[in-house]
CSV table of C-alpha atoms in Angstrom, one decimal:
chain,number,residue,atom,x,y,z
Z,136,MET,CA,-85.2,53.8,211.3
Z,137,PRO,CA,-84.8,51.8,214.6
Z,138,CYS,CA,-81.3,51.1,215.8
Z,139,ALA,CA,-81.9,47.3,215.6
Z,140,VAL,CA,-82.9,47.5,211.9
Z,141,LEU,CA,-79.8,49.7,211.2
Z,142,TYR,CA,-77.6,47.1,212.9
Z,143,VAL,CA,-79.0,44.3,210.8
Z,144,VAL,CA,-78.7,46.3,207.5
Z,145,ARG,CA,-75.1,47.1,208.4
Z,146,ARG,CA,-74.3,43.5,209.0
Z,147,VAL,CA,-75.9,42.4,205.8
Z,148,LEU,CA,-74.0,45.1,203.8
Z,149,LEU,CA,-70.7,44.1,205.4
Z,150,ARG,CA,-71.2,40.5,204.6
Z,151,GLN,CA,-72.1,41.3,201.0
Z,152,HIS,CA,-69.0,43.5,200.8
Z,153,ARG,CA,-66.8,40.7,202.0
Z,154,SER,CA,-68.4,38.3,199.6
Z,155,THR,CA,-67.9,40.6,196.7
Z,156,CYS,CA,-64.2,41.0,197.6
Z,157,MET,CA,-63.6,37.3,197.5
Z,158,LEU,CA,-65.6,36.9,194.3
Z,159,ARG,CA,-63.4,39.6,192.7
Z,160,HIS,CA,-60.3,37.6,193.7
Z,161,VAL,CA,-61.8,34.4,192.2
Z,162,LEU,CA,-62.6,36.2,188.9
Z,163,GLU,CA,-59.1,37.6,188.6
Z,164,VAL,CA,-57.5,34.2,189.4
Z,165,LEU,CA,-59.8,32.4,187.0
Z,166,ASP,CA,-59.1,34.9,184.3
Z,167,PHE,CA,-55.4,34.1,184.6
Z,168,LEU,CA,-55.7,30.3,184.9
Z,169,ASP,CA,-58.0,30.0,181.9
Z,170,SER,CA,-55.0,30.0,179.5
Z,171,PRO,CA,-52.8,27.4,177.9
Z,172,THR,CA,-49.8,29.4,179.1
Z,173,ALA,CA,-50.8,29.6,182.8
Z,174,ASP,CA,-47.8,28.6,185.0
Z,175,GLY,CA,-46.3,29.1,188.4
Z,176,PRO,CA,-44.3,32.3,187.8
Z,177,GLY,CA,-47.3,33.9,186.3
Z,178,THR,CA,-49.4,32.8,189.2
Z,179,ILE,CA,-46.9,34.4,191.6
Z,180,GLY,CA,-47.0,37.6,189.6
Z,181,ILE,CA,-50.8,37.7,190.0
Z,182,LEU,CA,-50.6,37.2,193.7
Z,183,GLU,CA,-47.9,39.8,194.1
Z,184,ARG,CA,-50.3,42.4,192.8
Z,185,PHE,CA,-52.6,41.7,195.8
Z,186,LEU,CA,-49.6,42.1,198.1
Z,187,GLY,CA,-48.5,45.4,196.6
Z,188,ASP,CA,-45.2,47.1,197.0
Z,189,LEU,CA,-43.6,46.5,200.4
Z,190,ASP,CA,-41.3,48.9,202.3
Z,191,PRO,CA,-37.8,47.4,201.9
Z,192,SER,CA,-36.6,49.2,205.0
Z,193,THR,CA,-39.0,47.4,207.4
Z,194,SER,CA,-37.8,44.3,209.3
Z,195,GLU,CA,-41.3,42.9,209.7
Z,196,LEU,CA,-41.8,39.3,208.5
Z,197,ARG,CA,-43.2,39.3,205.0
Z,198,PRO,CA,-45.3,36.7,203.1
Z,199,LEU,CA,-43.3,34.3,201.1
Z,200,LEU,CA,-44.4,33.3,197.6
Z,201,GLU,CA,-42.7,30.3,196.0
Z,202,THR,CA,-43.0,28.2,192.8
Z,203,GLN,CA,-41.2,25.2,191.6
Z,204,ARG,CA,-41.4,23.3,188.3
Z,205,VAL,CA,-41.7,19.5,188.6
Z,206,VAL,CA,-41.6,17.2,185.5
Z,207,GLY,CA,-43.1,13.7,185.6
Z,208,ASP,CA,-43.6,10.9,183.1
Z,209,ARG,CA,-46.7,12.5,181.7
Z,210,GLY,CA,-45.7,16.1,181.6
Z,211,GLY,CA,-44.9,18.8,184.1
Z,212,THR,CA,-46.6,21.1,186.6
Z,213,ASP,CA,-45.7,24.2,188.7
Z,214,PHE,CA,-46.2,23.9,192.4
Z,215,VAL,CA,-47.1,27.2,194.1
Z,216,THR,CA,-46.8,27.9,197.8
Z,217,VAL,CA,-47.8,31.1,199.7
Z,218,THR,CA,-46.9,31.5,203.4
Z,219,VAL,CA,-48.5,34.3,205.3
Z,220,PRO,CA,-47.0,35.0,208.7
Z,221,GLY,CA,-49.2,35.5,211.7
Z,222,ARG,CA,-48.7,37.8,214.7
Z,223,ARG,CA,-48.0,34.8,217.0
Z,224,GLY,CA,-47.1,32.2,214.4
Z,225,ARG,CA,-44.1,29.9,214.2
Z,226,MET,CA,-42.4,32.3,211.8
Z,227,ALA,CA,-42.4,34.9,214.5
Z,228,ASP,CA,-41.2,32.3,217.1
Z,229,GLY,CA,-44.8,32.2,218.5
Z,230,GLU,CA,-46.9,29.3,219.5
Z,231,ALA,CA,-50.1,29.9,217.5
Z,232,PRO,CA,-50.8,26.9,215.2
Z,233,THR,CA,-50.3,26.9,211.5
Z,234,LEU,CA,-53.2,26.1,209.0
Z,235,GLY,CA,-52.5,24.5,205.7
Z,236,ILE,CA,-54.9,25.3,202.8
Z,237,ILE,CA,-54.3,22.9,199.9
Z,238,GLY,CA,-55.9,23.2,196.5
Z,239,ARG,CA,-56.0,19.6,195.3
Z,240,LEU,CA,-56.5,18.8,191.6
Z,241,GLY,CA,-55.1,16.9,188.7
Z,242,GLY,CA,-54.9,19.9,186.4
Z,243,ILE,CA,-56.6,23.2,185.6
Z,244,GLY,CA,-56.8,22.2,181.9
Z,245,ALA,CA,-56.9,19.0,179.8
Z,246,ARG,CA,-55.4,20.4,176.6
Z,247,PRO,CA,-55.4,19.4,173.8
Z,248,GLU,CA,-58.4,17.1,174.4
Z,249,VAL,CA,-60.4,19.9,176.2
Z,250,VAL,CA,-60.0,23.6,175.5
Z,251,GLY,CA,-60.3,25.9,178.5
Z,252,PHE,CA,-60.4,25.8,182.3
Z,253,VAL,CA,-61.9,22.5,183.5
Z,254,SER,CA,-64.0,21.8,186.6
Z,255,ASP,CA,-61.1,19.9,188.3
Z,256,GLY,CA,-59.2,23.2,188.6
Z,257,ASP,CA,-61.7,24.7,191.1
Z,258,GLY,CA,-59.6,23.6,194.0
Z,259,ALA,CA,-56.6,25.5,192.8
Z,260,ALA,CA,-58.8,28.6,192.0
Z,261,ALA,CA,-60.3,28.5,195.5
Z,262,ALA,CA,-56.9,28.1,197.2
Z,263,LEU,CA,-55.3,30.9,195.2
Z,264,ALA,CA,-58.3,33.2,195.8
Z,265,ALA,CA,-57.9,32.5,199.5
Z,266,ALA,CA,-54.2,33.3,199.2
Z,267,ALA,CA,-55.0,36.6,197.4
Z,268,SER,CA,-57.4,37.5,200.2
Z,269,LEU,CA,-54.9,36.7,202.9
Z,270,LEU,CA,-52.2,38.8,201.1
Z,271,ARG,CA,-54.6,41.7,200.7
Z,272,MET,CA,-55.5,41.5,204.4
Z,273,TRP,CA,-51.8,41.4,205.3
Z,274,ARG,CA,-51.0,44.4,203.1
Z,275,ARG,CA,-53.7,46.5,204.8
Z,276,GLY,CA,-52.5,45.6,208.3
Z,277,ASP,CA,-54.9,42.8,209.2
Z,278,ARG,CA,-52.7,40.1,210.8
Z,279,LEU,CA,-54.0,36.6,211.7
Z,280,GLU,CA,-52.7,35.0,214.9
Z,281,GLY,CA,-51.2,32.0,213.3
Z,282,ASP,CA,-49.3,31.4,210.0
Z,283,VAL,CA,-51.2,30.2,207.0
Z,284,ILE,CA,-49.6,28.1,204.2
Z,285,VAL,CA,-51.5,27.8,200.9
Z,286,SER,CA,-50.3,25.3,198.3
Z,287,THR,CA,-51.5,24.0,195.0
Z,288,HIS,CA,-50.2,23.4,191.5
Z,289,VAL,CA,-50.8,24.8,188.1
Z,290,CYS,CA,-51.0,22.5,185.0
Z,291,PRO,CA,-53.0,23.7,181.9
Z,292,ASP,CA,-52.5,20.4,180.0
Z,293,ALA,CA,-53.0,17.5,182.4
Z,294,PRO,CA,-54.0,14.0,181.1
Z,295,THR,CA,-57.4,12.4,181.9
Z,296,LEU,CA,-58.1,9.0,183.5
Z,297,ALA,CA,-60.9,6.6,182.9
Z,298,HIS,CA,-63.3,6.3,185.8
Z,299,ASP,CA,-66.9,5.5,186.6
Z,300,PRO,CA,-69.4,7.3,186.5
Z,301,VAL,CA,-67.4,10.0,184.8
Z,302,PRO,CA,-63.7,10.4,183.8
Z,303,PHE,CA,-61.3,11.7,186.3
Z,304,MET,CA,-58.6,14.3,185.6
Z,305,ASP,CA,-55.2,12.7,186.0
Z,306,SER,CA,-52.0,14.6,186.8
Z,307,PRO,CA,-48.6,14.8,185.2
Z,308,VAL,CA,-47.1,13.8,188.6
Z,309,ASP,CA,-48.3,11.2,191.0
Z,310,VAL,CA,-50.1,11.8,194.3
Z,311,ALA,CA,-47.0,11.1,196.4
Z,312,THR,CA,-45.1,13.9,194.5
Z,313,MET,CA,-48.1,16.2,195.1
Z,314,ASN,CA,-48.0,15.4,198.8
Z,315,TRP,CA,-44.3,16.0,199.0
Z,316,TYR,CA,-44.6,19.6,197.6
Z,317,GLU,CA,-48.0,20.6,199.0
Z,318,VAL,CA,-48.2,19.0,202.5
Z,319,ARG,CA,-45.7,20.9,204.6
Z,320,PRO,CA,-44.4,19.7,208.0
Z,321,GLU,CA,-45.3,23.1,209.5
Z,322,MET,CA,-49.0,22.5,209.0
Z,323,ASP,CA,-50.8,21.7,212.3
Z,324,ALA,CA,-54.0,21.1,210.4
Z,325,VAL,CA,-55.1,21.0,206.8
Z,326,ILE,CA,-58.1,22.1,204.8
Z,327,SER,CA,-58.0,20.2,201.4
Z,328,ILE,CA,-60.1,21.9,198.7
Z,329,ASP,CA,-61.1,19.8,195.7
Z,330,THR,CA,-63.8,19.7,193.1
Z,331,THR,CA,-66.0,16.7,194.1
Z,332,LYS,CA,-68.7,16.6,191.4
Z,333,GLY,CA,-68.1,13.2,189.7
Z,334,ASN,CA,-70.2,11.1,192.1
Z,335,HIS,CA,-73.8,10.3,193.2
Z,336,LEU,CA,-73.0,10.8,196.9
Z,337,ILE,CA,-73.4,14.6,197.1
Z,338,ASN,CA,-76.6,16.0,195.5
Z,339,HIS,CA,-76.0,19.6,196.5
Z,340,ARG,CA,-74.5,22.5,194.6
Z,341,GLY,CA,-72.1,24.6,196.7
Z,342,ILE,CA,-69.6,23.3,199.3
Z,343,ALA,CA,-69.5,20.4,201.7
Z,344,LEU,CA,-67.2,19.3,204.5
Z,345,SER,CA,-65.8,15.9,205.2
Z,346,PRO,CA,-65.2,14.4,208.6
Z,347,PRO,CA,-61.6,15.1,209.8
Z,348,VAL,CA,-59.1,12.3,209.0
Z,349,LYS,CA,-56.1,11.8,211.2
Z,350,GLN,CA,-53.6,8.9,211.1
Z,351,GLY,CA,-56.1,6.5,209.6
Z,352,TYR,CA,-59.1,7.4,211.7
Z,353,ILE,CA,-62.2,9.1,210.4
Z,354,LEU,CA,-63.3,11.3,213.2
Z,355,PRO,CA,-66.4,13.3,214.1
Z,356,LEU,CA,-66.8,16.7,212.6
Z,357,PRO,CA,-66.3,19.4,215.3
Z,358,ASP,CA,-69.1,21.9,215.8
Z,359,ASP,CA,-66.6,24.7,215.2
Z,360,LEU,CA,-66.4,23.9,211.5
Z,361,LEU,CA,-70.1,23.4,211.1
Z,362,ARG,CA,-70.7,26.8,212.7
Z,363,ILE,CA,-68.3,28.5,210.4
Z,364,GLN,CA,-69.7,26.9,207.4
Z,365,GLU,CA,-73.2,28.0,208.3
Z,366,ILE,CA,-72.0,31.5,208.8
Z,367,VAL,CA,-70.2,31.7,205.5
Z,368,THR,CA,-73.0,30.1,203.4
Z,369,GLY,CA,-76.0,31.5,205.3
Z,370,GLY,CA,-77.6,28.0,205.1
Z,371,PRO,CA,-77.5,24.7,207.0
Z,372,ALA,CA,-74.2,22.9,207.1
Z,373,VAL,CA,-73.6,20.3,204.4
Z,374,THR,CA,-71.3,17.3,204.9
Z,375,PHE,CA,-70.4,14.3,202.8
Z,376,PRO,CA,-69.5,10.7,203.8
Z,377,LEU,CA,-66.1,8.9,203.6
Z,378,THR,CA,-65.2,5.3,203.4
Z,379,THR,CA,-62.0,3.7,204.6
Z,380,GLN,CA,-60.9,3.3,201.0
Z,381,ASP,CA,-61.1,7.1,200.5
Z,382,ILE,CA,-58.4,7.8,203.0
Z,383,THR,CA,-55.9,5.3,201.8
Z,384,PRO,CA,-53.2,6.1,199.2
Z,385,TYR,CA,-53.9,6.2,195.5
Z,386,GLY,CA,-52.3,3.3,193.7
Z,387,ASN,CA,-53.6,0.4,195.9
Z,388,GLY,CA,-56.4,-0.6,193.5
Z,389,LEU,CA,-59.2,0.6,195.7
Z,390,ARG,CA,-62.0,3.0,194.8
Z,391,HIS,CA,-61.7,6.6,196.1
Z,392,ILE,CA,-64.2,9.3,195.9
Z,393,ASN,CA,-61.4,11.5,194.5
Z,394,SER,CA,-58.0,12.8,195.8
Z,395,ILE,CA,-59.5,15.2,198.3
Z,396,LEU,CA,-58.2,13.2,201.3
Z,397,GLN,CA,-54.9,12.2,199.9
Z,398,PRO,CA,-53.0,14.8,202.0
Z,399,ALA,CA,-54.1,12.7,205.0
Z,400,THR,CA,-51.8,9.9,203.8
Z,401,ALA,CA,-48.8,12.2,204.1
Z,402,THR,CA,-49.2,13.9,207.5
Z,403,ASP,CA,-50.0,13.2,211.1
Z,404,ALA,CA,-52.0,16.4,211.2
Z,405,PRO,CA,-55.8,16.3,210.9
Z,406,VAL,CA,-57.1,16.9,207.4
Z,407,VAL,CA,-60.6,18.1,206.5
Z,408,GLY,CA,-61.9,17.9,203.0
Z,409,LEU,CA,-63.7,21.0,201.6
Z,410,ALA,CA,-65.5,19.8,198.5
Z,411,ILE,CA,-66.9,22.1,195.8
Z,412,THR,CA,-70.0,20.2,194.8
Z,413,SER,CA,-72.8,20.0,192.3
Z,414,ALA,CA,-76.4,18.6,192.3
Z,415,ALA,CA,-75.7,16.5,189.2
Z,416,VAL,CA,-72.7,14.4,188.1
Z,417,VAL,CA,-70.1,16.6,186.4
Z,418,PRO,CA,-66.8,15.3,185.0
Z,419,GLY,CA,-63.7,16.9,186.3
Z,420,SER,CA,-62.5,17.2,182.7
Z,421,ALA,CA,-65.6,19.3,181.7
Z,422,SER,CA,-65.1,22.9,180.7
Z,423,GLY,CA,-67.7,25.6,181.4
Z,424,ALA,CA,-68.6,23.8,184.6
Z,425,SER,CA,-67.1,26.1,187.2
Z,426,HIS,CA,-69.3,28.3,189.3
Z,427,GLU,CA,-67.5,31.3,190.5
Z,428,VAL,CA,-69.8,31.9,193.5
Z,429,ASP,CA,-69.2,28.3,194.8
Z,430,ILE,CA,-65.4,28.7,194.4
Z,431,ALA,CA,-65.7,32.0,196.4
Z,432,LEU,CA,-67.6,30.1,199.1
Z,433,ALA,CA,-64.9,27.6,199.5
Z,434,ALA,CA,-62.2,30.3,199.6
Z,435,ARG,CA,-64.1,32.3,202.2
Z,436,LEU,CA,-64.6,29.3,204.4
Z,437,ALA,CA,-60.9,28.5,204.3
Z,438,VAL,CA,-60.0,32.0,205.3
Z,439,GLU,CA,-62.5,32.1,208.1
Z,440,VAL,CA,-61.2,28.8,209.4
Z,441,ALA,CA,-57.7,30.2,209.3
Z,442,LYS,CA,-58.7,33.2,211.4
Z,443,GLU,CA,-60.2,31.1,214.1
Z,444,PHE,CA,-57.8,28.2,214.0
Z,445,GLY,CA,-54.8,30.4,214.6
Z,446,ALA,CA,-56.6,32.3,217.3
Z,447,GLY,CA,-57.5,29.1,219.1
Z,448,THR,CA,-61.3,29.6,218.8
Z,449,ALA,CA,-61.8,26.7,216.4
Z,450,VAL,CA,-60.3,23.2,216.1
Z,451,LEU,CA,-60.4,20.7,213.2
Z,452,TYR,CA,-60.7,17.6,215.4
Z,453,ASP,CA,-61.4,16.6,219.0
Z,454,ALA,CA,-58.0,15.7,220.5
Z,455,GLU,CA,-59.4,14.0,223.5
Z,456,GLU,CA,-61.7,11.8,221.4
Z,457,PHE,CA,-58.7,10.9,219.1
Z,458,ALA,CA,-56.6,9.9,222.1
Z,459,LYS,CA,-59.4,7.8,223.5
Z,460,VAL,CA,-60.1,5.9,220.3
Z,461,ASN,CA,-56.4,5.2,219.9
Z,462,ASP,CA,-56.2,3.8,223.4
Z,463,LEU,CA,-59.2,1.6,222.8
Z,464,TYR,CA,-58.4,0.3,219.3
Z,465,GLY,CA,-54.7,1.1,218.6
Z,466,SER,CA,-53.0,2.8,215.7
Z,467,LEU,CA,-54.6,2.8,212.2
Z,468,ALA,CA,-51.5,4.5,210.7
Z,469,HIS,CA,-51.1,1.5,208.4
Z,470,LEU,CA,-54.0,2.9,206.4
Z,471,GLN,CA,-51.6,5.7,205.4
Z,472,THR,CA,-49.3,3.2,203.6
Z,473,LEU,CA,-49.7,1.9,200.1
Z,474,ASP,CA,-49.7,-1.8,201.1
Z,475,GLY,CA,-51.2,-1.5,204.6
Z,476,ALA,CA,-47.9,-2.3,206.3
Z,477,ARG,CA,-48.4,-2.8,210.1
Z,478,ASP,CA,-44.8,-3.4,210.9
Z,479,GLU,CA,-43.6,-0.7,213.3
Z,480,SER,CA,-40.2,-0.3,211.6
Z,481,VAL,CA,-42.0,0.3,208.3
Z,482,LEU,CA,-44.3,2.8,209.8
Z,483,ASP,CA,-41.5,4.6,211.5
Z,484,SER,CA,-39.7,5.0,208.2
Z,485,MET,CA,-42.6,6.5,206.4
Z,486,GLU,CA,-41.9,9.9,205.0
Z,487,VAL,CA,-44.9,11.7,206.5
Z,488,ASN,CA,-44.8,15.5,207.1
C-alpha cells in the first residue's frame, strides 16, 4: 500500500478513535444524568472516575472539582465547576489565557411533568463530557497551555415556561444567579453550549456557532473557529444569526432565541454560542430528543477550541476590530443591563465578571 494511502488511513482511524472516546464520555454522562436523583455530588463522583487516583505526594497543580447547592423560589439546583490547570495558565502563574466552557440550560429534567432526560439538558451533557475528556487527558499527561474552567448545573426537576413556537424549559433559579455561579472572572473567553432546537432559524441537525458577543457588540466570527468547526465535523461550517434582543438580559420583556448568550450579559470577555441544533422544531422539555453524536460534536469542538485558545493559535474575536468599532460608535455596554442604563455610574457598578 502506498505511503500516502497509509497516512490517510491512519489519520481517519485516529479521528474515529478520538470521536469514539468523546462519545463514550457522553454516554457515561447521559447514563448518570438520566435519573431523578442526579445531583452535583454524584456528578463530581462520575468526573473523579475520569481523573483517577492521584499521587498525594506530588506538588503538581491538580484539577479542581466543585459543586454547590443553590435553592430558588421554584426549587433548587446544583452548580458544578471543573477547573483544569494548564502548563502556562494562571493557576501556574503563567500568562496563557483561560477558556470558559459553560453548559447552559434550564434543567436536565422536567419532572414530574416529563419523565426522563430532556432535550434542554444537552448543554450540560456536552460541557460535562468535555470536562471528562479534559480530566482524562490531564491524568494521562496531556497538558493544555492555558487553564480551562467548565461550569454548568444539574437539576432533574426544573419547571417549564410557556413560549412560542414551543415551550421553554425554565429553571429553579434566575439567569442572574446562573451567571453568578457559572461565569467566572478568570475566563478570558467563553464558549456557551446550549440546546437550540425550539426555533425556525436553524434548519440543521448537529452544531452551529454564533457570532462572538462582547460588551454589547455582535462581532464577526473569526476564521479560527470556523476552521476548527469544519475539522471537528468534517463538513462545512454552520452558523446562526443573532439579534440585539438575544444578547440582552432575560427579564426585560424582549424575545430571545434562548439563554445561550446570557453569559455575555455578565462578563466583559467575548462569548460565542455553541448551539446543539435540529432540522425540525423540538421543545426543550421533550424527552427522547437528545442525539448523543451531536452532543459529542459540541464537546469535541469545545475541547479543540480550548487547546488552541490556550496556545494562542486561535482567538474568539478580533481585538483590533472591536477597538475600532468602539472608537467609531462608543460603548454598547448598556445592552448588558436589564433596563438599558447608559449612566456611567450605573455601568461602573454592574457586577460583571
